[in-house]
Tab-separated table of C-alpha atoms and ligand atoms in Angstrom:
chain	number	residue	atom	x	y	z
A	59	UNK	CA	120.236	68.284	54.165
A	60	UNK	CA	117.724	70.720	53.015
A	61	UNK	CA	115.394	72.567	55.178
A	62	UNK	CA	112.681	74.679	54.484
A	63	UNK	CA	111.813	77.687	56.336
A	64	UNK	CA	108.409	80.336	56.763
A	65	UNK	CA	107.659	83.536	57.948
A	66	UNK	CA	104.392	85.107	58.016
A	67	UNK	CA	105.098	87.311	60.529
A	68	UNK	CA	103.725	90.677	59.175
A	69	UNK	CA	103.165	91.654	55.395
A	70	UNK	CA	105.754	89.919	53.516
A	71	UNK	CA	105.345	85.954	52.302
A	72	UNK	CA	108.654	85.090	52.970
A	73	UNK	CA	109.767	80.820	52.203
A	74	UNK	CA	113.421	80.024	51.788
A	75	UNK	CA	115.670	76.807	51.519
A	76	UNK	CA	118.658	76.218	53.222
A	77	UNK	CA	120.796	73.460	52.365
A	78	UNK	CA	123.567	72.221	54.704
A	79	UNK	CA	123.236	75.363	56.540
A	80	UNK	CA	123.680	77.722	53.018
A	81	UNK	CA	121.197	79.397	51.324
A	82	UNK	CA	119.592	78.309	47.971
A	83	UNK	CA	116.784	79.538	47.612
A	84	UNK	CA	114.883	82.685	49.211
A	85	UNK	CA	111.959	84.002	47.999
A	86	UNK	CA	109.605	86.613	49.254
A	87	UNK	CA	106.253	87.690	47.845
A	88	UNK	CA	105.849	91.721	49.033
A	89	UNK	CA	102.580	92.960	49.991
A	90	UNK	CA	103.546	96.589	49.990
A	91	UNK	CA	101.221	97.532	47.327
A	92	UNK	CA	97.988	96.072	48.839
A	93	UNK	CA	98.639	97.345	52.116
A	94	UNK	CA	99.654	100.933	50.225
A	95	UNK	CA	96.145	102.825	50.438
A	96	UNK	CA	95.592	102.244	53.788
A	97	UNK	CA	98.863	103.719	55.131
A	98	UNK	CA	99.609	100.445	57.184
A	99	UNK	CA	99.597	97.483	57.618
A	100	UNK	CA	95.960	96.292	57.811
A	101	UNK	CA	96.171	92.673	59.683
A	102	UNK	CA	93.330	91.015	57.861
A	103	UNK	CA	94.378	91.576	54.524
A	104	UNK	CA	97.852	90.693	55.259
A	105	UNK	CA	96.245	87.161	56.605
A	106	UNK	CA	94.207	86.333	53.415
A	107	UNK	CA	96.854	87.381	50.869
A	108	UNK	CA	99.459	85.185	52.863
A	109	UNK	CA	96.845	82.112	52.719
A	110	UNK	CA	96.511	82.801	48.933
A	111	UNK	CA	100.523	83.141	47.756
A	112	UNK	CA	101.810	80.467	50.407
A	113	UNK	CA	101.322	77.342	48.435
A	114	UNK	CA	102.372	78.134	44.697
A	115	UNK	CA	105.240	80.329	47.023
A	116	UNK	CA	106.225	76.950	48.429
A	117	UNK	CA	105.992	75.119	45.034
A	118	UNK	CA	108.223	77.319	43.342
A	119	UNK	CA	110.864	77.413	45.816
A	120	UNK	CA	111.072	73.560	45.798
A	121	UNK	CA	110.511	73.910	42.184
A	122	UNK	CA	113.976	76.606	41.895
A	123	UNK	CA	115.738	74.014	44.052
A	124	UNK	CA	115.282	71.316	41.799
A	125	UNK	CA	113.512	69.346	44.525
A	126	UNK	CA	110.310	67.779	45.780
A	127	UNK	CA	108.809	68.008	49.697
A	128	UNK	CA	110.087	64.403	50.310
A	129	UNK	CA	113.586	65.639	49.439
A	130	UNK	CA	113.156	68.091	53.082
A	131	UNK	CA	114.529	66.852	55.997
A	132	UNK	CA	113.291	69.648	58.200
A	133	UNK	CA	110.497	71.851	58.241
A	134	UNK	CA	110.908	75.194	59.925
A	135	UNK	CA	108.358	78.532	60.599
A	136	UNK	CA	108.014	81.318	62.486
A	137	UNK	CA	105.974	81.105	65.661
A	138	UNK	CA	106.124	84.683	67.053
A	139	UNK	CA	105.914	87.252	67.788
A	140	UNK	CA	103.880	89.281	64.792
A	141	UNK	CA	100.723	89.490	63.725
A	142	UNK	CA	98.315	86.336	64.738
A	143	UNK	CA	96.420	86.162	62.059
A	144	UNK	CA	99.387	86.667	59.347
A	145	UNK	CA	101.474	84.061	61.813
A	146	UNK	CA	99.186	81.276	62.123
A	147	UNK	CA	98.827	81.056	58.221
A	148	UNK	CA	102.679	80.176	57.390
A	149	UNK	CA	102.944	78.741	61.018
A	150	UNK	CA	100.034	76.260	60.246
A	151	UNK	CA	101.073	75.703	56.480
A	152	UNK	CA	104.577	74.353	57.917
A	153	UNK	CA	103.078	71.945	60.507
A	154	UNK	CA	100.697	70.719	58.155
A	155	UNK	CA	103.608	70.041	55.838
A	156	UNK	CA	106.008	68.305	58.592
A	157	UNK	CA	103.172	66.002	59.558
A	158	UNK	CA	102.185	64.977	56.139
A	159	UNK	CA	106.086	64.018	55.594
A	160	UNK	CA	106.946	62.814	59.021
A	161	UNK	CA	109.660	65.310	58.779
A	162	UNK	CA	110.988	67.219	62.197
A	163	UNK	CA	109.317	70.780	62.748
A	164	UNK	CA	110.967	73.651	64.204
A	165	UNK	CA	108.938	76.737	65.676
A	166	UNK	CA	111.259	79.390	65.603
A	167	UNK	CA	111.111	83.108	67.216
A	168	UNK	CA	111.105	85.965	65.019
A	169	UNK	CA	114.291	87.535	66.292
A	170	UNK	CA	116.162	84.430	66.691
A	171	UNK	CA	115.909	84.327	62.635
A	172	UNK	CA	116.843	87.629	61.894
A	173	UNK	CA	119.816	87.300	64.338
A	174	UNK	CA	120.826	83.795	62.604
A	175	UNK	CA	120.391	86.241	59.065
A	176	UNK	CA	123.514	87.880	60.351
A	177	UNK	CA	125.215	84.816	62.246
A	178	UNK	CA	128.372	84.101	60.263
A	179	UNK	CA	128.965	80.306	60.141
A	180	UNK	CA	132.464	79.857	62.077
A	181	UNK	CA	131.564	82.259	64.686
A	182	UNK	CA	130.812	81.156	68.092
A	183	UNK	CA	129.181	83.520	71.284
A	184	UNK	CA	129.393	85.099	73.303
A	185	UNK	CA	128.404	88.150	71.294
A	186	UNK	CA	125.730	91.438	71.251
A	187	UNK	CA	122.902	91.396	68.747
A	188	UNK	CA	121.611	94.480	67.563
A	189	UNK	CA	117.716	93.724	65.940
A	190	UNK	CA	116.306	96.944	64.620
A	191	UNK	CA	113.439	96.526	61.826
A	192	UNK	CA	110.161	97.852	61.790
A	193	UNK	CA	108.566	96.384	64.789
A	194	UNK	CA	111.435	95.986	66.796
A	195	UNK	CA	114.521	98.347	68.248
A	196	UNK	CA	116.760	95.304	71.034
A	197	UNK	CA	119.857	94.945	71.901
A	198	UNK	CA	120.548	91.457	73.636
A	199	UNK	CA	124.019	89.625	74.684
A	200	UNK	CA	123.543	86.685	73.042
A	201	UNK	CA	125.196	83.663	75.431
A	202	UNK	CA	124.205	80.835	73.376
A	203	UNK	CA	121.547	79.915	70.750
A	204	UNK	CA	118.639	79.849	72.484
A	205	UNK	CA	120.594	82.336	75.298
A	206	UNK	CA	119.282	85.452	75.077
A	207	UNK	CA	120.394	88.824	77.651
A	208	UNK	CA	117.963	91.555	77.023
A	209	UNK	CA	120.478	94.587	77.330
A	210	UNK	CA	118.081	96.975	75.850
A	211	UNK	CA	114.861	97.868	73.947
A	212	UNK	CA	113.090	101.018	72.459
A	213	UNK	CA	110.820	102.962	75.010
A	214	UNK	CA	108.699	104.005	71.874
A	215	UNK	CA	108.800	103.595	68.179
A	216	UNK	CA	110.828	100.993	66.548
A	217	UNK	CA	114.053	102.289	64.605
A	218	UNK	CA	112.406	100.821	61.117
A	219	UNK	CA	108.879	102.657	62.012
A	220	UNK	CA	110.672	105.885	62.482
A	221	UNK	CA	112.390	105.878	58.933
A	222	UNK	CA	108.909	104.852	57.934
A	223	UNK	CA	107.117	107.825	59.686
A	224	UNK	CA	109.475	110.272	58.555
A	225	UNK	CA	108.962	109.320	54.726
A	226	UNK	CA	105.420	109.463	54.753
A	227	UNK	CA	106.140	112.665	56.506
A	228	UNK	CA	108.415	114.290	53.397
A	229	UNK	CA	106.143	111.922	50.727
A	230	UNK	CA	108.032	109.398	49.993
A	231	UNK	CA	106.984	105.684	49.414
A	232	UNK	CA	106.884	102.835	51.854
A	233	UNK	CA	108.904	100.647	53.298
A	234	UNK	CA	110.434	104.394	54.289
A	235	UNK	CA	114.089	103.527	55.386
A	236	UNK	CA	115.537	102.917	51.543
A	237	UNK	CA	113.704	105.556	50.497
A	238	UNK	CA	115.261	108.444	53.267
A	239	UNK	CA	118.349	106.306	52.432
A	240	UNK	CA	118.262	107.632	48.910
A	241	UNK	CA	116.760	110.677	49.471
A	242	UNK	CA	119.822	111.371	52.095
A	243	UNK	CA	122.503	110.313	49.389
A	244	UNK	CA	121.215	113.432	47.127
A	245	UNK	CA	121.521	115.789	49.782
A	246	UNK	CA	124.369	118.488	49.621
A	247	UNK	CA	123.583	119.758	53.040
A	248	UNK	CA	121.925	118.044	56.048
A	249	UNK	CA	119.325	120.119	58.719
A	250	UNK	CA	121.073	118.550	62.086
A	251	UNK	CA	118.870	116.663	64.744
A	252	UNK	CA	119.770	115.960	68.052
A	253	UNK	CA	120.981	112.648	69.086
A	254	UNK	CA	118.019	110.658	71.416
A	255	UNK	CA	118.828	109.344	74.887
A	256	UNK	CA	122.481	110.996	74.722
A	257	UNK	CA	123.155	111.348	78.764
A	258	UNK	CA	121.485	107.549	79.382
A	259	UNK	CA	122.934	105.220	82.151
A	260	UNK	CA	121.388	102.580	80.372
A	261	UNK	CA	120.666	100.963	76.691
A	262	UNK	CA	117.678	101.730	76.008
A	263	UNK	CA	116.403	103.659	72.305
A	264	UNK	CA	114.253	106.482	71.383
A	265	UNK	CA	113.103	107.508	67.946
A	266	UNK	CA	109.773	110.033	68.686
A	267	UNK	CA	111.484	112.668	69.546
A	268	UNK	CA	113.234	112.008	66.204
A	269	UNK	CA	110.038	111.958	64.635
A	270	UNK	CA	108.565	115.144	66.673
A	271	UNK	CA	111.703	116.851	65.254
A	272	UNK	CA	111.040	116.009	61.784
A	273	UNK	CA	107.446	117.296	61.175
A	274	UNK	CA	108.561	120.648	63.429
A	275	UNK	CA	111.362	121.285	60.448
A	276	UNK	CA	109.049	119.817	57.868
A	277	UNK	CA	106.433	122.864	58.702
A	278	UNK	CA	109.549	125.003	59.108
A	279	UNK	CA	110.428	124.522	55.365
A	280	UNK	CA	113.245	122.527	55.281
A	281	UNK	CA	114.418	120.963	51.863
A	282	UNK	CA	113.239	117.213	52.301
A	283	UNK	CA	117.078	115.781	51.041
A	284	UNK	CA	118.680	117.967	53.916
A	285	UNK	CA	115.805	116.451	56.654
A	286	UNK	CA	116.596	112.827	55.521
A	287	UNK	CA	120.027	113.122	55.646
A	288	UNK	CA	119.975	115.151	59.206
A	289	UNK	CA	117.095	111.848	60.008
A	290	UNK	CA	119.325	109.563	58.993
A	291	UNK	CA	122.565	110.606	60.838
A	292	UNK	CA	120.519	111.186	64.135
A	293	UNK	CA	119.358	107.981	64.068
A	294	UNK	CA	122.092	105.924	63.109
A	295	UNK	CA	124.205	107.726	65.876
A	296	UNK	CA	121.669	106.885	68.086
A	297	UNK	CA	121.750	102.876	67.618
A	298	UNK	CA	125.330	103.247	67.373
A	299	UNK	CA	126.550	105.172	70.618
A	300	UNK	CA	124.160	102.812	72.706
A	301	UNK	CA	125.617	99.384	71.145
A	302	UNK	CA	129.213	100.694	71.458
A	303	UNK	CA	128.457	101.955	75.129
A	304	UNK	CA	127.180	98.351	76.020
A	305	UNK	CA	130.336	96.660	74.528
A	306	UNK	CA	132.573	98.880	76.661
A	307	UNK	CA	130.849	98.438	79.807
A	308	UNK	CA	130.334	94.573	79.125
A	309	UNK	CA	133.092	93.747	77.422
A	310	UNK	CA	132.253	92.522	74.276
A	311	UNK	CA	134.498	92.727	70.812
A	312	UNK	CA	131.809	91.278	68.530
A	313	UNK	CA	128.541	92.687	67.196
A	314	UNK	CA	125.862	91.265	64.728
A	315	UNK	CA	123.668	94.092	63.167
A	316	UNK	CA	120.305	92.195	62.196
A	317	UNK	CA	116.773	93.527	61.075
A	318	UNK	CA	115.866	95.663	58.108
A	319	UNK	CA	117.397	98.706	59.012
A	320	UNK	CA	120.583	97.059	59.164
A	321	UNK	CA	120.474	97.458	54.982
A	322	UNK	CA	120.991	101.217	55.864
A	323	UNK	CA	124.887	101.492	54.138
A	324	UNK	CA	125.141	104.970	56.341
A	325	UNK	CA	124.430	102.931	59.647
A	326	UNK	CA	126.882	99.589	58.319
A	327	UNK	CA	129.643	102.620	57.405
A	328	UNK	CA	129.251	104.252	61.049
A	329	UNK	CA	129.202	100.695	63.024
A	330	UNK	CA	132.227	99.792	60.575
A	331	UNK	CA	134.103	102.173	62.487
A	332	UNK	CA	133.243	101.776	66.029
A	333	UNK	CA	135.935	99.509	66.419
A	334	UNK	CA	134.260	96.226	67.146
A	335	UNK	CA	134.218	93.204	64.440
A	336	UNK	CA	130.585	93.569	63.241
A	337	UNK	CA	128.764	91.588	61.164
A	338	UNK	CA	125.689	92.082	58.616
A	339	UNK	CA	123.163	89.747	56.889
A	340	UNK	CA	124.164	89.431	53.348
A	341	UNK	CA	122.097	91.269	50.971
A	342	UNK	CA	118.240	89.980	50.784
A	343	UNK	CA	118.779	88.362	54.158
A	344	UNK	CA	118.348	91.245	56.577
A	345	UNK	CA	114.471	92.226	55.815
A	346	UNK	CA	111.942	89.811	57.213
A	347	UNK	CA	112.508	86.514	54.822
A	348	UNK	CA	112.102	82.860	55.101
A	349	UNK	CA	115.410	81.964	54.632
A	350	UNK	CA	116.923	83.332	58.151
A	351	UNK	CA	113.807	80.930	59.507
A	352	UNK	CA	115.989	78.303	57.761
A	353	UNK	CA	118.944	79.430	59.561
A	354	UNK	CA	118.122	79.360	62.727
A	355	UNK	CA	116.199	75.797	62.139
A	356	UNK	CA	119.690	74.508	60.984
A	357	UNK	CA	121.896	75.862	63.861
A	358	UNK	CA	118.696	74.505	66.470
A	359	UNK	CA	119.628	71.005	64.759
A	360	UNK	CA	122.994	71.159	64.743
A	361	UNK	CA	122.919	72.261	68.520
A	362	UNK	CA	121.091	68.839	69.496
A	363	UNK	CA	117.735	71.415	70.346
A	364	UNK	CA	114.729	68.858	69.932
A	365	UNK	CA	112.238	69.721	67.836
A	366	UNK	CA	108.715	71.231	68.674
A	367	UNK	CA	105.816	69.717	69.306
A	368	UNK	CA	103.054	70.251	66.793
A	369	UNK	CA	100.655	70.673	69.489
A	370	UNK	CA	102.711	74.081	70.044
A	371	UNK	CA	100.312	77.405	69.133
A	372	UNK	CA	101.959	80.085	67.323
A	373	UNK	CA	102.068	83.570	69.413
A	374	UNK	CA	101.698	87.478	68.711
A	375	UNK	CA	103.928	87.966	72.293
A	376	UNK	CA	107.075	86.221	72.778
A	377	UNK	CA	109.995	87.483	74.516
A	378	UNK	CA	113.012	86.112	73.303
A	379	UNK	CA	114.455	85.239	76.185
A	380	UNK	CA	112.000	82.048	76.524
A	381	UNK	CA	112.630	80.793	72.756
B	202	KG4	O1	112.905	93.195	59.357
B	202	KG4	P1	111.880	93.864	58.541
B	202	KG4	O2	111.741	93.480	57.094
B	202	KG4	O3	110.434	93.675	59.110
B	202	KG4	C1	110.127	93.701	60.468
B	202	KG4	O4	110.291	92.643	61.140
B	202	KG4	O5	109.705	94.780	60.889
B	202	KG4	O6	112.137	95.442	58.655
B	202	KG4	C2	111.425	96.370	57.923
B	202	KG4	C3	111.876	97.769	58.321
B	202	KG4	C4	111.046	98.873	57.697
B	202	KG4	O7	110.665	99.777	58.714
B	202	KG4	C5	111.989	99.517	56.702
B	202	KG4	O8	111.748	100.906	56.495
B	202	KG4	C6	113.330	99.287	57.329
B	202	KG4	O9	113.240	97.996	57.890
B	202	KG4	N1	114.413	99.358	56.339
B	202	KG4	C7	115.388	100.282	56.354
B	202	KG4	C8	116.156	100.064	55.181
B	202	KG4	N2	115.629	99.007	54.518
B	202	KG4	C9	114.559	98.585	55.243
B	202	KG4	N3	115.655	101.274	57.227
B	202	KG4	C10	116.708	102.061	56.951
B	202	KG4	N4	117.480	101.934	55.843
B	202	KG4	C11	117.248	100.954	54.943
B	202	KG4	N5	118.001	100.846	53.865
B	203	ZN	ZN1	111.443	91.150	61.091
C-alpha cells in the first residue's frame, strides 16, 4: 500500500512515499539559499517557490518509486500549524490529487509527523515525546495516536531558533544547529553557560537567556569553537534535565526525541544516558520532510481514524491536542 505524503509547512518542499508503513522514497527540495539574504524566512517567497518545485517534486518521487498516482492508495499533507501561505500550497496540491484519484486524504498536524518520524514500528504508548525544531520546543505524554498530554512548551524561543540565533551570532551559515554542532566538535575548550529553568517545578523550556549569554561572551571575546561548544552543552542539558524530570515524576520508561534538533549527536549521546529507552528518527527523517507526513497517514489508517474531509481548511494555529 503506498501512500504519499506533503509538507509545506515552512521553507523546505518536503514529498515522501511510504509503502506498507516503510519508507521509499523521501525527497526534500531546500530553500535555504533563497531565503539566505534576507536572514529569515520571508513567507511569500517560501509560498511561490513551494508552488513552483511541488509538481516535478511529486513526479519524481513517483517517478524514483517506480510508480504512477493511480498506484497511491492514500494521499496525505500537512494541515498545520506553519506558515499559511507555504501550508495551503502542499495542503491544496494533496487534496487536489486525492480528489482527482478518488483516493482517501489525510490532513495531518505538523507535530504528529515529526513524532511518527521517530515512532518505531512495534512500539505501542503510552510514552513522552520530546519535539524540538525550529519553531517548536514541547514535551507531550503521548496516550494514543491522536492522544496528546501537553506536559510542557518553551516560554520563548524555540530550541532549533536558538542554535540558529547563536550561529548567525558567531557567523556561521544557516540552518545554525549543524553548523554550532561542528563548530563545537573542533573545540578544545568550552566557555560554560548556565543551565535555563534549573530550580523549575514544572516542564517548561527557555533558550533567551541562552541567547542573551551568547552575544554578552561574543563582545567579551570568546573564541567562537569554545561558545558553541559551551551553547551546545547548555542547551542540550536543558532539554534533557526537563524530559528526565517529567519521566520521574510521571512515570514513564520510554522517550521519542523528534524535530530537527534531535540530529544534534551531543543531545542523542546525553539522552542515551539518562536511563530511559529513547528513540530517534533515522537519519533524513528528523528535519521537516514529507515522509514522517506519510507516517503518521499510515498509523491514522491502520488505527481505523477516518479520513478528512476535503472541505477541511489547512491552519497556521493548531494545538496538537485537537489533531
Ligand atoms: O524540524 P525542522 O526541520 O523544521 C521545523 O519544523 O522547524 O527543524 C529545523 C531546526 C533548525 O532550527 C535547525 O538549526 C535545527 O532544527 N537543527 C539542529 C541540527 N540540525 C537541525 N539543531 C541542532 N543540531 C543539529 N544537528
Ligand atoms: Zn518541523
Amino acid at each position: 500500500m503506498w501512500i504519499l505524503g506533503i509538507d509545506t509547512s515552512c521553507d523546505d518542499t518536503g514529498v515522501g512515499l511510504v509503502k506498507d508503513g516503510e519508507v521509499a522514497v523521501n525527497l526534500v527540495a531546500s530553500q535555504v539559499a533563497l531565503h539566505q539574504a534576507f536572514g529569515g524566512v520571508v513567507p511569500e517567497l517560501a509560498s511561490r517557490e513551494h508552488l513552483k518545485v511541488i509538481r516535478p517534486l511529486a513526479e519524481t518521487a513517483l517517478a524514483e518509486a517506480g510508480i504512477g498516482p493511480k498506484d497511491l492508495s492514500l494521499v496525505a499533507a500537512t494541515r498545520g500549524p506553519g506558515l499559511i501561505g507555504a501550508l495551503l500550497v502542499g495542503y491544496t496540491f494533496a487534496k487536489g490529487l486525492a480528489w482527482a484519484l478518488r483516493k482517501p486524504f489525510y490532513a495531518i498536524h505538523h507535530l504528529e509527523a515529526h513524532i511518527a518520524a521517530a515512532w518505531p514500528p512495534g512500539l505501542n504508548p503510552p510514552f513522552l515525546a520530546l519535539v524540538a525544531s525550529g519553531g517548536h520546543t514541547h514535551l507531550f505524554a503521548v496516550e494514543a495516536l491522536g492522544r496528546y498530554r501537553l506536559l510542557g512548551a518553551t516560554r520563548d524561543d524555540a530550541a532549533g531558533e536558538a542554535f540558529d540565533k547563536v550561529a548567525r551570532l558567531l557567523g556561521l551559515g544557516f540552518p545554525g544547529g549543524p553548523e554550532i554542532e561542528r563548530l563545537a566538535q573542533e573545540a578544545r575548550e568550552k566557555v560554560p553557560f548556565p543551565v535555563p529553568l534549573k530550580d523549575q517545578k514544572g516542564y517548561e523550556f527557555s533558550f533567551s537567556g541562552l541567547k542573551t549569554k551568547a552575544v554578552q561572551l561574543v563582545e567579551a571575546g570568546h573564541p567562537a569553537p569554545a561558545l558553541a561548544r559551551g551553547f551546545q552543552e547548555a542547551a542540550v542539558e536543558h532539554l534533557a534535565q526537563v524530559v528526565i524530570r517529567a519521566a520521574q515524576d510521571t512515570g514513564h520508561r520510554v522517550l521519542l526525541v523528534a524535530g530537527g534538533v534531535a540530529a544534534n549527536r551531543a543531545l542523542q549521546a546525553r539522552f542515551q544516558e539518562a536511563g530511559l529507552t529513547v528513540y530517534f528518527p533515522p537519519r533524513g527523517l528528523s528535519q521537516d520532510n514529507g515522509a514522517m507526513v506519510a507516517l503518521a497517514a499510515w498509523r491514522r489508517y491502520q488505527g481505523g481514524f477516518p479520513p478528512s474531509p476535503l472541505s477541511l481548511g489547512a491552519t497556521a494555529y493548531w494545538p496538537l491536542e485537537e489533531a
